[in-house]
Amino acid sequence: MEANGFYSGATLAIHGGAGRIVRGRMPGARDAELRAVLARVLGEGRARLEAGVRALDVVQHAVEALEDDPLFNAGRGSALTSDGGVEMDAALMDGEAGAAGAVACVRAVRNPIALARRVLDDGRHVLLVGEGAQRFARECGVTGADDAWLITDERRAELASARAAGRVSLDRDEPGALGTVGAVARDARGRLAAATSTGGMTNQLPGRVGDSAILGAGTWADDATCAISATGHGEAFLRVAFAHEVDAALRLGGLTLRAACEHALARVAARGGEGGCIALGARGTPLAAFNTQGMVRGWVTPSSSPAVALYADEP
Ligand code: ASP
């Protein structure tokens, strides 16, 4: 992904987390599995963009597909809290209207991003959490999921080792481990949208909320500036209002999209955080920026094949 083009047509970019994604150190067939899933999701997104589907719907569908795949730390396969439960955060934002929906600390929902979309469409509120969000999910008829669906053996093993080591860990502290997901899109009419979904951090306290569900931290879209989906140490991204910092650097500082993302990431690093983002501007091709060893990422346009990358040395 590069920021120096001036392509202003429809585009979708997705990510599956940034972290210790190191060539030759991925377990088993994970490298190939990740590339295959990203290519499939991008292919489906391209078909939607070609059909004229609006950016908000395109990012929602992409994130739902990634939530359903246990390879990622969102929906099925979410990281586990210190009490062994699943608490998921998700948000999406429509850059045209500035409308947004978010949910945090939700259990027993198959696709938290679909619930966030219901919050956006309902329009009364922007962020619902915990039991209230779950009640709203039931009222809306959003598909539920039990722990047998959401919790995987790999996540149980990660919680056991995090407990034994007495640490709260990012999903990607181990080489090749599984990441938070996100998507940014621009549709044929130039509308931008962003969506992010996560299970948070392994062994996090129940009730902890990271940056993903917080607008202006992990998720942001404004047609005039950019669409952003971030991933990494949520506390650091929250403390620098990461996504809004990118927006402000574009809007007020006149930086390029890449310079704006790198500026905001430097602030994350100064707070001791690691991670990255995918970003898309009102014009130009999408980009990924990260201060980790790798980031699971890909992008597509109606006229290009899906491009997928995992390591820092890939374009
Ligand atoms: N940012 C997410 C959080 O802090 C975690 C991640 O991106 O992996 O909840």
PDB file of C-alpha atoms and ligand atoms in Angstrom:
ATOM      1  CA  MET A   1       0.000   0.000   0.000  1.00  0.00           C
ATOM      2  CA  GLU A   2       1.365   3.418  -0.806  1.00  0.00           C
ATOM      3  CA  ALA A   3       0.184   6.927  -0.169  1.00  0.00           C
ATOM      4  CA  ASN A   4       1.635   8.726  -3.130  1.00  0.00           C
ATOM      5  CA  GLY A   5      -0.941   7.799  -5.782  1.00  0.00           C
ATOM      6  CA  PHE A   6      -3.877   9.969  -6.722  1.00  0.00           C
ATOM      7  CA  TYR A   7      -6.368   7.232  -7.391  1.00  0.00           C
ATOM      8  CA  SER A   8      -9.680   8.526  -6.121  1.00  0.00           C
ATOM      9  CA  GLY A   9     -11.984   5.643  -7.015  1.00  0.00           C
ATOM     10  CA  ALA A  10     -13.496   2.940  -4.876  1.00  0.00           C
ATOM     11  CA  THR A  11     -11.081   1.151  -2.531  1.00  0.00           C
ATOM     12  CA  LEU A  12     -11.211  -1.273   0.396  1.00  0.00           C
ATOM     13  CA  ALA A  13      -8.356  -1.920   2.827  1.00  0.00           C
ATOM     14  CA  ILE A  14      -8.498  -4.402   5.703  1.00  0.00           C
ATOM     15  CA  HIS A  15      -6.241  -5.457   8.560  1.00  0.00           C
ATOM     16  CA  GLY A  16      -5.883  -8.327  10.978  1.00  0.00           C
ATOM     17  CA  GLY A  17      -3.621  -6.740  13.588  1.00  0.00           C
ATOM     18  CA  ALA A  18      -0.017  -5.567  13.863  1.00  0.00           C
ATOM     19  CA  GLY A  19       2.673  -7.203  15.972  1.00  0.00           C
ATOM     20  CA  ARG A  20       5.342  -9.896  16.018  1.00  0.00           C
ATOM     21  CA  ILE A  21       4.565 -11.023  12.514  1.00  0.00           C
ATOM     22  CA  VAL A  22       7.970 -12.238  11.420  1.00  0.00           C
ATOM     23  CA  ARG A  23       8.892 -14.069   8.229  1.00  0.00           C
ATOM     24  CA  GLY A  24       9.877 -17.676   8.947  1.00  0.00           C
ATOM     25  CA  ARG A  25       8.484 -17.540  12.492  1.00  0.00           C
ATOM     26  CA  MET A  26       4.814 -18.034  11.742  1.00  0.00           C
ATOM     27  CA  PRO A  27       3.396 -21.246  13.218  1.00  0.00           C
ATOM     28  CA  GLY A  28       2.363 -24.025  10.829  1.00  0.00           C
ATOM     29  CA  ALA A  29       0.527 -22.854   7.752  1.00  0.00           C
ATOM     30  CA  ARG A  30      -0.526 -19.540   9.316  1.00  0.00           C
ATOM     31  CA  ASP A  31       1.197 -17.376   6.709  1.00  0.00           C
ATOM     32  CA  ALA A  32      -0.759 -19.038   3.892  1.00  0.00           C
ATOM     33  CA  GLU A  33      -3.996 -19.179   5.909  1.00  0.00           C
ATOM     34  CA  LEU A  34      -3.895 -15.462   6.688  1.00  0.00           C
ATOM     35  CA  ARG A  35      -3.197 -14.555   3.062  1.00  0.00           C
ATOM     36  CA  ALA A  36      -6.034 -16.779   1.857  1.00  0.00           C
ATOM     37  CA  VAL A  37      -8.589 -15.288   4.256  1.00  0.00           C
ATOM     38  CA  LEU A  38      -7.595 -11.704   3.470  1.00  0.00           C
ATOM     39  CA  ALA A  39      -7.726 -12.375  -0.289  1.00  0.00           C
ATOM     40  CA  ARG A  40     -11.188 -13.912   0.051  1.00  0.00           C
ATOM     41  CA  VAL A  41     -12.561 -11.038   2.139  1.00  0.00           C
ATOM     42  CA  LEU A  42     -11.029  -8.483  -0.247  1.00  0.00           C
ATOM     43  CA  GLY A  43     -12.507 -10.325  -3.234  1.00  0.00           C
ATOM     44  CA  GLU A  44     -15.964 -10.170  -1.660  1.00  0.00           C
ATOM     45  CA  GLY A  45     -15.427  -6.484  -0.884  1.00  0.00           C
ATOM     46  CA  ARG A  46     -14.364  -5.756  -4.434  1.00  0.00           C
ATOM     47  CA  ALA A  47     -17.599  -7.297  -5.737  1.00  0.00           C
ATOM     48  CA  ARG A  48     -19.558  -5.031  -3.411  1.00  0.00           C
ATOM     49  CA  LEU A  49     -17.615  -1.936  -4.482  1.00  0.00           C
ATOM     50  CA  GLU A  50     -18.201  -2.861  -8.138  1.00  0.00           C
ATOM     51  CA  ALA A  51     -21.906  -3.207  -7.436  1.00  0.00           C
ATOM     52  CA  GLY A  52     -21.960   0.338  -6.011  1.00  0.00           C
ATOM     53  CA  VAL A  53     -22.491  -0.687  -2.383  1.00  0.00           C
ATOM     54  CA  ARG A  54     -21.836   2.204  -0.002  1.00  0.00           C
ATOM     55  CA  ALA A  55     -18.575   2.322   1.940  1.00  0.00           C
ATOM     56  CA  LEU A  56     -20.286   1.857   5.323  1.00  0.00           C
ATOM     57  CA  ASP A  57     -21.812  -1.449   4.208  1.00  0.00           C
ATOM     58  CA  VAL A  58     -18.561  -2.592   2.607  1.00  0.00           C
ATOM     59  CA  VAL A  59     -16.526  -2.135   5.804  1.00  0.00           C
ATOM     60  CA  GLN A  60     -19.230  -3.770   7.924  1.00  0.00           C
ATOM     61  CA  HIS A  61     -19.349  -6.875   5.713  1.00  0.00           C
ATOM     62  CA  ALA A  62     -15.549  -7.155   5.622  1.00  0.00           C
ATOM     63  CA  VAL A  63     -15.293  -6.954   9.416  1.00  0.00           C
ATOM     64  CA  GLU A  64     -18.143  -9.448   9.904  1.00  0.00           C
ATOM     65  CA  ALA A  65     -16.283 -11.957   7.726  1.00  0.00           C
ATOM     66  CA  LEU A  66     -13.107 -11.468   9.763  1.00  0.00           C
ATOM     67  CA  GLU A  67     -15.049 -11.714  13.057  1.00  0.00           C
ATOM     68  CA  ASP A  68     -16.410 -15.101  11.960  1.00  0.00           C
ATOM     69  CA  ASP A  69     -12.913 -16.432  11.286  1.00  0.00           C
ATOM     70  CA  PRO A  70     -11.199 -17.802  14.423  1.00  0.00           C
ATOM     71  CA  LEU A  71      -7.825 -16.753  12.981  1.00  0.00           C
ATOM     72  CA  PHE A  72      -8.499 -13.256  14.324  1.00  0.00           C
ATOM     73  CA  ASN A  73      -9.050 -11.646  17.725  1.00  0.00           C
ATOM     74  CA  ALA A  74     -12.619 -10.499  17.074  1.00  0.00           C
ATOM     75  CA  GLY A  75     -15.958 -12.261  17.300  1.00  0.00           C
ATOM     76  CA  ARG A  76     -15.170 -15.993  17.160  1.00  0.00           C
ATOM     77  CA  GLY A  77     -11.628 -16.465  18.495  1.00  0.00           C
ATOM     78  CA  SER A  78     -11.636 -13.344  20.679  1.00  0.00           C
ATOM     79  CA  ALA A  79      -9.010 -12.974  23.397  1.00  0.00           C
ATOM     80  CA  LEU A  80     -10.205 -13.990  26.875  1.00  0.00           C
ATOM     81  CA  THR A  81     -10.580 -11.822  29.954  1.00  0.00           C
ATOM     82  CA  SER A  82      -8.963 -12.736  33.281  1.00  0.00           C
ATOM     83  CA  ASP A  83     -12.147 -14.584  34.289  1.00  0.00           C
ATOM     84  CA  GLY A  84     -12.094 -16.648  31.086  1.00  0.00           C
ATOM     85  CA  GLY A  85     -14.909 -14.760  29.365  1.00  0.00           C
ATOM     86  CA  VAL A  86     -15.232 -12.944  26.069  1.00  0.00           C
ATOM     87  CA  GLU A  87     -15.859  -9.192  26.074  1.00  0.00           C
ATOM     88  CA  MET A  88     -15.837  -7.614  22.636  1.00  0.00           C
ATOM     89  CA  ASP A  89     -15.561  -4.018  21.431  1.00  0.00           C
ATOM     90  CA  ALA A  90     -16.473  -2.702  17.977  1.00  0.00           C
ATOM     91  CA  ALA A  91     -17.171   0.585  16.226  1.00  0.00           C
ATOM     92  CA  LEU A  92     -17.940   1.895  12.793  1.00  0.00           C
ATOM     93  CA  MET A  93     -18.205   5.395  11.385  1.00  0.00           C
ATOM     94  CA  ASP A  94     -19.727   6.894   8.258  1.00  0.00           C
ATOM     95  CA  GLY A  95     -17.547   9.730   6.941  1.00  0.00           C
ATOM     96  CA  GLU A  96     -20.339  11.345   4.946  1.00  0.00           C
ATOM     97  CA  ALA A  97     -22.796  12.030   7.754  1.00  0.00           C
ATOM     98  CA  GLY A  98     -20.350  11.804  10.641  1.00  0.00           C
ATOM     99  CA  ALA A  99     -22.668   9.134  12.026  1.00  0.00           C
ATOM    100  CA  ALA A 100     -21.205   6.421  14.241  1.00  0.00           C
ATOM    101  CA  GLY A 101     -22.136   3.371  16.279  1.00  0.00           C
ATOM    102  CA  ALA A 102     -20.073   1.528  18.861  1.00  0.00           C
ATOM    103  CA  VAL A 103     -20.393  -1.223  21.442  1.00  0.00           C
ATOM    104  CA  ALA A 104     -18.048  -2.253  24.242  1.00  0.00           C
ATOM    105  CA  CYS A 105     -17.797  -5.138  26.694  1.00  0.00           C
ATOM    106  CA  VAL A 106     -20.405  -7.183  24.853  1.00  0.00           C
ATOM    107  CA  ARG A 107     -20.730 -10.901  25.365  1.00  0.00           C
ATOM    108  CA  ALA A 108     -22.819 -13.518  23.561  1.00  0.00           C
ATOM    109  CA  VAL A 109     -23.072 -11.650  20.248  1.00  0.00           C
ATOM    110  CA  ARG A 110     -21.795 -13.277  17.062  1.00  0.00           C
ATOM    111  CA  ASN A 111     -20.879 -10.063  15.198  1.00  0.00           C
ATOM    112  CA  PRO A 112     -20.235  -7.037  17.434  1.00  0.00           C
ATOM    113  CA  ILE A 113     -19.793  -4.861  14.331  1.00  0.00           C
ATOM    114  CA  ALA A 114     -23.358  -5.707  13.251  1.00  0.00           C
ATOM    115  CA  LEU A 115     -24.536  -4.570  16.693  1.00  0.00           C
ATOM    116  CA  ALA A 116     -22.515  -1.343  16.360  1.00  0.00           C
ATOM    117  CA  ARG A 117     -24.264  -0.796  13.024  1.00  0.00           C
ATOM    118  CA  ARG A 118     -27.653  -1.159  14.739  1.00  0.00           C
ATOM    119  CA  VAL A 119     -26.578   1.511  17.233  1.00  0.00           C
ATOM    120  CA  LEU A 120     -25.652   3.807  14.325  1.00  0.00           C
ATOM    121  CA  ASP A 121     -28.902   3.154  12.444  1.00  0.00           C
ATOM    122  CA  ASP A 122     -31.000   3.572  15.584  1.00  0.00           C
ATOM    123  CA  GLY A 123     -29.447   7.008  16.002  1.00  0.00           C
ATOM    124  CA  ARG A 124     -30.351   7.719  19.636  1.00  0.00           C
ATOM    125  CA  HIS A 125     -26.879   6.936  20.979  1.00  0.00           C
ATOM    126  CA  VAL A 126     -23.326   6.388  19.767  1.00  0.00           C
ATOM    127  CA  LEU A 127     -21.882   3.918  22.302  1.00  0.00           C
ATOM    128  CA  LEU A 128     -23.636   1.149  24.236  1.00  0.00           C
ATOM    129  CA  VAL A 129     -21.819  -1.115  26.690  1.00  0.00           C
ATOM    130  CA  GLY A 130     -22.238  -4.353  28.600  1.00  0.00           C
ATOM    131  CA  GLU A 131     -25.642  -5.654  29.610  1.00  0.00           C
ATOM    132  CA  GLY A 132     -27.464  -2.696  28.043  1.00  0.00           C
ATOM    133  CA  ALA A 133     -25.782  -3.376  24.704  1.00  0.00           C
ATOM    134  CA  GLN A 134     -26.733  -7.052  24.944  1.00  0.00           C
ATOM    135  CA  ARG A 135     -30.346  -6.178  25.731  1.00  0.00           C
ATOM    136  CA  PHE A 136     -30.354  -3.862  22.716  1.00  0.00           C
ATOM    137  CA  ALA A 137     -28.917  -6.736  20.640  1.00  0.00           C
ATOM    138  CA  ARG A 138     -31.772  -9.004  21.666  1.00  0.00           C
ATOM    139  CA  GLU A 139     -34.353  -6.304  20.924  1.00  0.00           C
ATOM    140  CA  CYS A 140     -32.838  -5.768  17.457  1.00  0.00           C
ATOM    141  CA  GLY A 141     -32.662  -9.479  16.738  1.00  0.00           C
ATOM    142  CA  VAL A 142     -28.877  -9.387  16.225  1.00  0.00           C
ATOM    143  CA  THR A 143     -27.561 -12.948  16.006  1.00  0.00           C
ATOM    144  CA  GLY A 144     -26.353 -14.283  19.350  1.00  0.00           C
ATOM    145  CA  ALA A 145     -23.483 -16.693  19.984  1.00  0.00           C
ATOM    146  CA  ASP A 146     -22.609 -18.831  22.967  1.00  0.00           C
ATOM    147  CA  ASP A 147     -19.149 -19.366  24.425  1.00  0.00           C
ATOM    148  CA  ALA A 148     -18.872 -22.696  22.614  1.00  0.00           C
ATOM    149  CA  TRP A 149     -18.844 -20.664  19.378  1.00  0.00           C
ATOM    150  CA  LEU A 150     -16.841 -17.670  20.539  1.00  0.00           C
ATOM    151  CA  ILE A 151     -14.079 -19.337  22.592  1.00  0.00           C
ATOM    152  CA  THR A 152     -11.374 -21.389  20.896  1.00  0.00           C
ATOM    153  CA  ASP A 153      -8.823 -23.790  22.414  1.00  0.00           C
ATOM    154  CA  GLU A 154      -5.995 -21.562  21.201  1.00  0.00           C
ATOM    155  CA  ARG A 155      -7.405 -18.655  23.232  1.00  0.00           C
ATOM    156  CA  ARG A 156      -7.803 -20.858  26.321  1.00  0.00           C
ATOM    157  CA  ALA A 157      -4.134 -21.839  26.036  1.00  0.00           C
ATOM    158  CA  GLU A 158      -3.088 -18.191  25.638  1.00  0.00           C
ATOM    159  CA  LEU A 159      -5.032 -17.217  28.756  1.00  0.00           C
ATOM    160  CA  ALA A 160      -3.410 -20.043  30.720  1.00  0.00           C
ATOM    161  CA  SER A 161       0.083 -18.891  29.758  1.00  0.00           C
ATOM    162  CA  ALA A 162      -0.730 -15.194  30.367  1.00  0.00           C
ATOM    163  CA  ARG A 163      -2.096 -16.098  33.823  1.00  0.00           C
ATOM    164  CA  ALA A 164       0.961 -18.197  34.595  1.00  0.00           C
ATOM    165  CA  ALA A 165       3.228 -15.318  33.604  1.00  0.00           C
ATOM    166  CA  GLY A 166       1.020 -12.807  35.448  1.00  0.00           C
ATOM    167  CA  ARG A 167       0.727 -10.528  32.419  1.00  0.00           C
ATOM    168  CA  VAL A 168      -1.929  -8.885  30.289  1.00  0.00           C
ATOM    169  CA  SER A 169      -0.879  -9.517  26.739  1.00  0.00           C
ATOM    170  CA  LEU A 170      -1.637  -8.148  23.358  1.00  0.00           C
ATOM    171  CA  ASP A 171      -3.050 -10.726  21.019  1.00  0.00           C
ATOM    172  CA  ARG A 172       0.165 -10.597  19.056  1.00  0.00           C
ATOM    173  CA  ASP A 173       2.877 -10.885  21.682  1.00  0.00           C
ATOM    174  CA  GLU A 174       3.642 -14.355  20.368  1.00  0.00           C
ATOM    175  CA  PRO A 175       5.009 -14.691  16.835  1.00  0.00           C
ATOM    176  CA  GLY A 176       2.191 -15.269  14.390  1.00  0.00           C
ATOM    177  CA  ALA A 177      -0.533 -14.792  16.975  1.00  0.00           C
ATOM    178  CA  LEU A 178      -3.947 -13.520  16.094  1.00  0.00           C
ATOM    179  CA  GLY A 179      -5.033  -9.919  15.647  1.00  0.00           C
ATOM    180  CA  THR A 180      -7.787  -7.379  15.964  1.00  0.00           C
ATOM    181  CA  VAL A 181      -9.559  -6.636  12.685  1.00  0.00           C
ATOM    182  CA  GLY A 182     -10.547  -3.516  10.810  1.00  0.00           C
ATOM    183  CA  ALA A 183     -11.546  -2.084   7.449  1.00  0.00           C
ATOM    184  CA  VAL A 184     -11.566   1.290   5.709  1.00  0.00           C
ATOM    185  CA  ALA A 185     -13.293   1.982   2.409  1.00  0.00           C
ATOM    186  CA  ARG A 186     -14.043   4.684  -0.102  1.00  0.00           C
ATOM    187  CA  ASP A 187     -16.956   3.999  -2.432  1.00  0.00           C
ATOM    188  CA  ALA A 188     -17.472   5.153  -6.010  1.00  0.00           C
ATOM    189  CA  ARG A 189     -19.196   8.320  -4.745  1.00  0.00           C
ATOM    190  CA  GLY A 190     -16.201   9.248  -2.587  1.00  0.00           C
ATOM    191  CA  ARG A 191     -17.817   8.353   0.728  1.00  0.00           C
ATOM    192  CA  LEU A 192     -15.409   7.079   3.409  1.00  0.00           C
ATOM    193  CA  ALA A 193     -16.113   4.624   6.232  1.00  0.00           C
ATOM    194  CA  ALA A 194     -14.112   2.811   8.917  1.00  0.00           C
ATOM    195  CA  ALA A 195     -14.816  -0.185  11.144  1.00  0.00           C
ATOM    196  CA  THR A 196     -12.819  -1.970  13.871  1.00  0.00           C
ATOM    197  CA  SER A 197     -13.597  -5.016  16.032  1.00  0.00           C
ATOM    198  CA  THR A 198     -11.624  -6.714  18.808  1.00  0.00           C
ATOM    199  CA  GLY A 199     -11.693  -9.113  21.705  1.00  0.00           C
ATOM    200  CA  GLY A 200      -9.204  -6.844  23.465  1.00  0.00           C
ATOM    201  CA  MET A 201      -6.167  -8.177  25.310  1.00  0.00           C
ATOM    202  CA  THR A 202      -5.621 -11.612  26.816  1.00  0.00           C
ATOM    203  CA  ASN A 203      -6.098 -11.632  30.615  1.00  0.00           C
ATOM    204  CA  GLN A 204      -7.527  -8.090  30.614  1.00  0.00           C
ATOM    205  CA  LEU A 205      -9.752  -7.226  33.556  1.00  0.00           C
ATOM    206  CA  PRO A 206     -13.479  -7.651  32.917  1.00  0.00           C
ATOM    207  CA  GLY A 207     -14.842  -4.224  32.022  1.00  0.00           C
ATOM    208  CA  ARG A 208     -11.666  -3.022  30.310  1.00  0.00           C
ATOM    209  CA  VAL A 209     -12.301  -1.120  27.056  1.00  0.00           C
ATOM    210  CA  GLY A 210      -9.517  -0.448  24.554  1.00  0.00           C
ATOM    211  CA  ASP A 211      -9.271   1.998  21.674  1.00  0.00           C
ATOM    212  CA  SER A 212     -11.199   0.047  19.023  1.00  0.00           C
ATOM    213  CA  ALA A 213     -14.684   1.081  20.160  1.00  0.00           C
ATOM    214  CA  ILE A 214     -13.696   4.633  20.980  1.00  0.00           C
ATOM    215  CA  LEU A 215     -14.245   7.051  18.113  1.00  0.00           C
ATOM    216  CA  GLY A 216     -11.204   9.205  17.516  1.00  0.00           C
ATOM    217  CA  ALA A 217      -8.925   6.613  19.121  1.00  0.00           C
ATOM    218  CA  GLY A 218      -9.106   3.345  17.158  1.00  0.00           C
ATOM    219  CA  THR A 219     -11.774   4.216  14.605  1.00  0.00           C
ATOM    220  CA  TRP A 220     -12.556   7.357  12.604  1.00  0.00           C
ATOM    221  CA  ALA A 221     -13.995   8.474   9.268  1.00  0.00           C
ATOM    222  CA  ASP A 222     -14.609  11.898   7.742  1.00  0.00           C
ATOM    223  CA  ASP A 223     -15.063  12.301   3.981  1.00  0.00           C
ATOM    224  CA  ALA A 224     -13.042  15.528   4.095  1.00  0.00           C
ATOM    225  CA  THR A 225      -9.951  13.915   5.599  1.00  0.00           C
ATOM    226  CA  CYS A 226      -9.557  10.173   6.118  1.00  0.00           C
ATOM    227  CA  ALA A 227     -10.833   6.819   7.305  1.00  0.00           C
ATOM    228  CA  ILE A 228      -8.713   5.069   9.969  1.00  0.00           C
ATOM    229  CA  SER A 229      -8.782   1.700  11.715  1.00  0.00           C
ATOM    230  CA  ALA A 230      -6.054   1.161  14.303  1.00  0.00           C
ATOM    231  CA  THR A 231      -4.669  -1.807  16.204  1.00  0.00           C
ATOM    232  CA  GLY A 232      -2.188  -2.138  19.041  1.00  0.00           C
ATOM    233  CA  HIS A 233      -1.840  -1.306  22.735  1.00  0.00           C
ATOM    234  CA  GLY A 234      -5.255   0.250  23.257  1.00  0.00           C
ATOM    235  CA  GLU A 235      -4.285   2.261  26.319  1.00  0.00           C
ATOM    236  CA  ALA A 236      -1.577   4.134  24.380  1.00  0.00           C
ATOM    237  CA  PHE A 237      -3.870   4.758  21.387  1.00  0.00           C
ATOM    238  CA  LEU A 238      -6.536   6.095  23.748  1.00  0.00           C
ATOM    239  CA  ARG A 239      -4.120   8.424  25.500  1.00  0.00           C
ATOM    240  CA  VAL A 240      -3.129  10.140  22.255  1.00  0.00           C
ATOM    241  CA  ALA A 241      -6.612  10.149  20.626  1.00  0.00           C
ATOM    242  CA  PHE A 242      -4.811   8.391  17.800  1.00  0.00           C
ATOM    243  CA  ALA A 243      -7.266   8.450  14.894  1.00  0.00           C
ATOM    244  CA  HIS A 244      -8.376  11.975  15.620  1.00  0.00           C
ATOM    245  CA  GLU A 245      -4.745  13.038  15.810  1.00  0.00           C
ATOM    246  CA  VAL A 246      -4.318  11.771  12.229  1.00  0.00           C
ATOM    247  CA  ASP A 247      -7.431  13.709  11.192  1.00  0.00           C
ATOM    248  CA  ALA A 248      -6.215  16.889  12.881  1.00  0.00           C
ATOM    249  CA  ALA A 249      -2.759  16.591  11.307  1.00  0.00           C
ATOM    250  CA  LEU A 250      -4.425  16.423   7.880  1.00  0.00           C
ATOM    251  CA  ARG A 251      -7.082  19.078   8.473  1.00  0.00           C
ATOM    252  CA  LEU A 252      -5.135  21.623  10.474  1.00  0.00           C
ATOM    253  CA  GLY A 253      -1.511  20.675   9.881  1.00  0.00           C
ATOM    254  CA  GLY A 254      -1.645  20.070   6.142  1.00  0.00           C
ATOM    255  CA  LEU A 255       0.395  16.857   6.425  1.00  0.00           C
ATOM    256  CA  THR A 256       0.187  14.039   3.879  1.00  0.00           C
ATOM    257  CA  LEU A 257      -1.736  10.982   5.004  1.00  0.00           C
ATOM    258  CA  ARG A 258       1.467   9.003   5.560  1.00  0.00           C
ATOM    259  CA  ALA A 259       3.122  11.828   7.500  1.00  0.00           C
ATOM    260  CA  ALA A 260      -0.039  12.254   9.598  1.00  0.00           C
ATOM    261  CA  CYS A 261      -0.145   8.540  10.466  1.00  0.00           C
ATOM    262  CA  GLU A 262       3.551   8.461  11.304  1.00  0.00           C
ATOM    263  CA  HIS A 263       3.187  11.570  13.468  1.00  0.00           C
ATOM    264  CA  ALA A 264       0.316   9.980  15.422  1.00  0.00           C
ATOM    265  CA  LEU A 265       2.180   6.656  15.722  1.00  0.00           C
ATOM    266  CA  ALA A 266       5.211   8.489  17.120  1.00  0.00           C
ATOM    267  CA  ARG A 267       2.945   9.821  19.854  1.00  0.00           C
ATOM    268  CA  VAL A 268       1.761   6.272  20.578  1.00  0.00           C
ATOM    269  CA  ALA A 269       5.386   5.115  20.758  1.00  0.00           C
ATOM    270  CA  ALA A 270       6.197   7.984  23.135  1.00  0.00           C
ATOM    271  CA  ARG A 271       3.507   6.574  25.455  1.00  0.00           C
ATOM    272  CA  GLY A 272       5.138   3.152  25.252  1.00  0.00           C
ATOM    273  CA  GLY A 273       2.663   1.711  22.764  1.00  0.00           C
ATOM    274  CA  GLU A 274       3.106  -0.436  19.687  1.00  0.00           C
ATOM    275  CA  GLY A 275       0.732  -1.015  16.815  1.00  0.00           C
ATOM    276  CA  GLY A 276      -0.403   0.459  13.558  1.00  0.00           C
ATOM    277  CA  CYS A 277      -3.294   1.463  11.357  1.00  0.00           C
ATOM    278  CA  ILE A 278      -4.740   1.292   7.903  1.00  0.00           C
ATOM    279  CA  ALA A 279      -5.789   4.608   6.433  1.00  0.00           C
ATOM    280  CA  LEU A 280      -7.500   5.927   3.361  1.00  0.00           C
ATOM    281  CA  GLY A 281      -7.805   9.542   2.304  1.00  0.00           C
ATOM    282  CA  ALA A 282     -10.328  11.449   0.235  1.00  0.00           C
ATOM    283  CA  ARG A 283      -7.898  10.834  -2.642  1.00  0.00           C
ATOM    284  CA  GLY A 284      -4.994   8.468  -3.068  1.00  0.00           C
ATOM    285  CA  THR A 285      -4.371   4.802  -2.457  1.00  0.00           C
ATOM    286  CA  PRO A 286      -4.650   3.250   1.009  1.00  0.00           C
ATOM    287  CA  LEU A 287      -1.676   2.877   3.310  1.00  0.00           C
ATOM    288  CA  ALA A 288      -0.629   0.875   6.328  1.00  0.00           C
ATOM    289  CA  ALA A 289       1.629   2.418   8.976  1.00  0.00           C
ATOM    290  CA  PHE A 290       3.005   0.441  11.923  1.00  0.00           C
ATOM    291  CA  ASN A 291       5.854   0.436  14.421  1.00  0.00           C
ATOM    292  CA  THR A 292       5.789  -3.349  14.892  1.00  0.00           C
ATOM    293  CA  GLN A 293       7.586  -6.116  13.001  1.00  0.00           C
ATOM    294  CA  GLY A 294       4.602  -6.764  10.781  1.00  0.00           C
ATOM    295  CA  MET A 295       0.957  -6.071  10.131  1.00  0.00           C
ATOM    296  CA  VAL A 296      -1.644  -8.323   8.536  1.00  0.00           C
ATOM    297  CA  ARG A 297      -3.091  -6.113   5.795  1.00  0.00           C
ATOM    298  CA  GLY A 298      -4.482  -5.946   2.291  1.00  0.00           C
ATOM    299  CA  TRP A 299      -6.324  -3.756  -0.157  1.00  0.00           C
ATOM    300  CA  VAL A 300      -8.269  -3.923  -3.369  1.00  0.00           C
ATOM    301  CA  THR A 301      -9.939  -1.712  -5.970  1.00  0.00           C
ATOM    302  CA  PRO A 302     -12.518  -2.724  -8.581  1.00  0.00           C
ATOM    303  CA  SER A 303      -9.747  -2.788 -11.190  1.00  0.00           C
ATOM    304  CA  SER A 304      -7.031  -4.574  -9.181  1.00  0.00           C
ATOM    305  CA  SER A 305      -6.515  -8.030  -7.695  1.00  0.00           C
ATOM    306  CA  PRO A 306      -6.408  -8.213  -3.913  1.00  0.00           C
ATOM    307  CA  ALA A 307      -2.975  -7.226  -2.578  1.00  0.00           C
ATOM    308  CA  VAL A 308      -2.061  -8.878   0.738  1.00  0.00           C
ATOM    309  CA  ALA A 309       0.990  -8.359   2.965  1.00  0.00           C
ATOM    310  CA  LEU A 310       2.135  -9.536   6.389  1.00  0.00           C
ATOM    311  CA  TYR A 311       5.739  -8.414   6.890  1.00  0.00           C
ATOM    312  CA  ALA A 312       7.377  -5.009   7.098  1.00  0.00           C
ATOM    313  CA  ASP A 313       9.408  -5.563   3.924  1.00  0.00           C
ATOM    314  CA  GLU A 314       6.342  -6.189   1.751  1.00  0.00           C
ATOM    315  CA  PRO A 315       4.792  -3.279  -0.174  1.00  0.00           C
TER     316      PRO A 315
HETATM  317  N1  ASP B   1      -6.342  -2.248  20.269  1.00  0.00           N
HETATM  318  C1  ASP B   1      -6.972  -3.417  20.831  1.00  0.00           C
HETATM  319  C2  ASP B   1      -7.279  -3.151  22.272  1.00  0.00           C
HETATM  320  O1  ASP B   1      -6.485  -2.513  22.946  1.00  0.00           O
HETATM  321  C3  ASP B   1      -6.127  -4.640  20.759  1.00  0.00           C
HETATM  322  C4  ASP B   1      -5.513  -4.917  19.420  1.00  0.00           C
HETATM  323  O2  ASP B   1      -5.486  -4.078  18.546  1.00  0.00           O
HETATM  324  O3  ASP B   1      -5.058  -6.030  19.244  1.00  0.00           O
HETATM  325  O4  ASP B   1      -8.290  -3.612  22.758  1.00  0.00           O
END
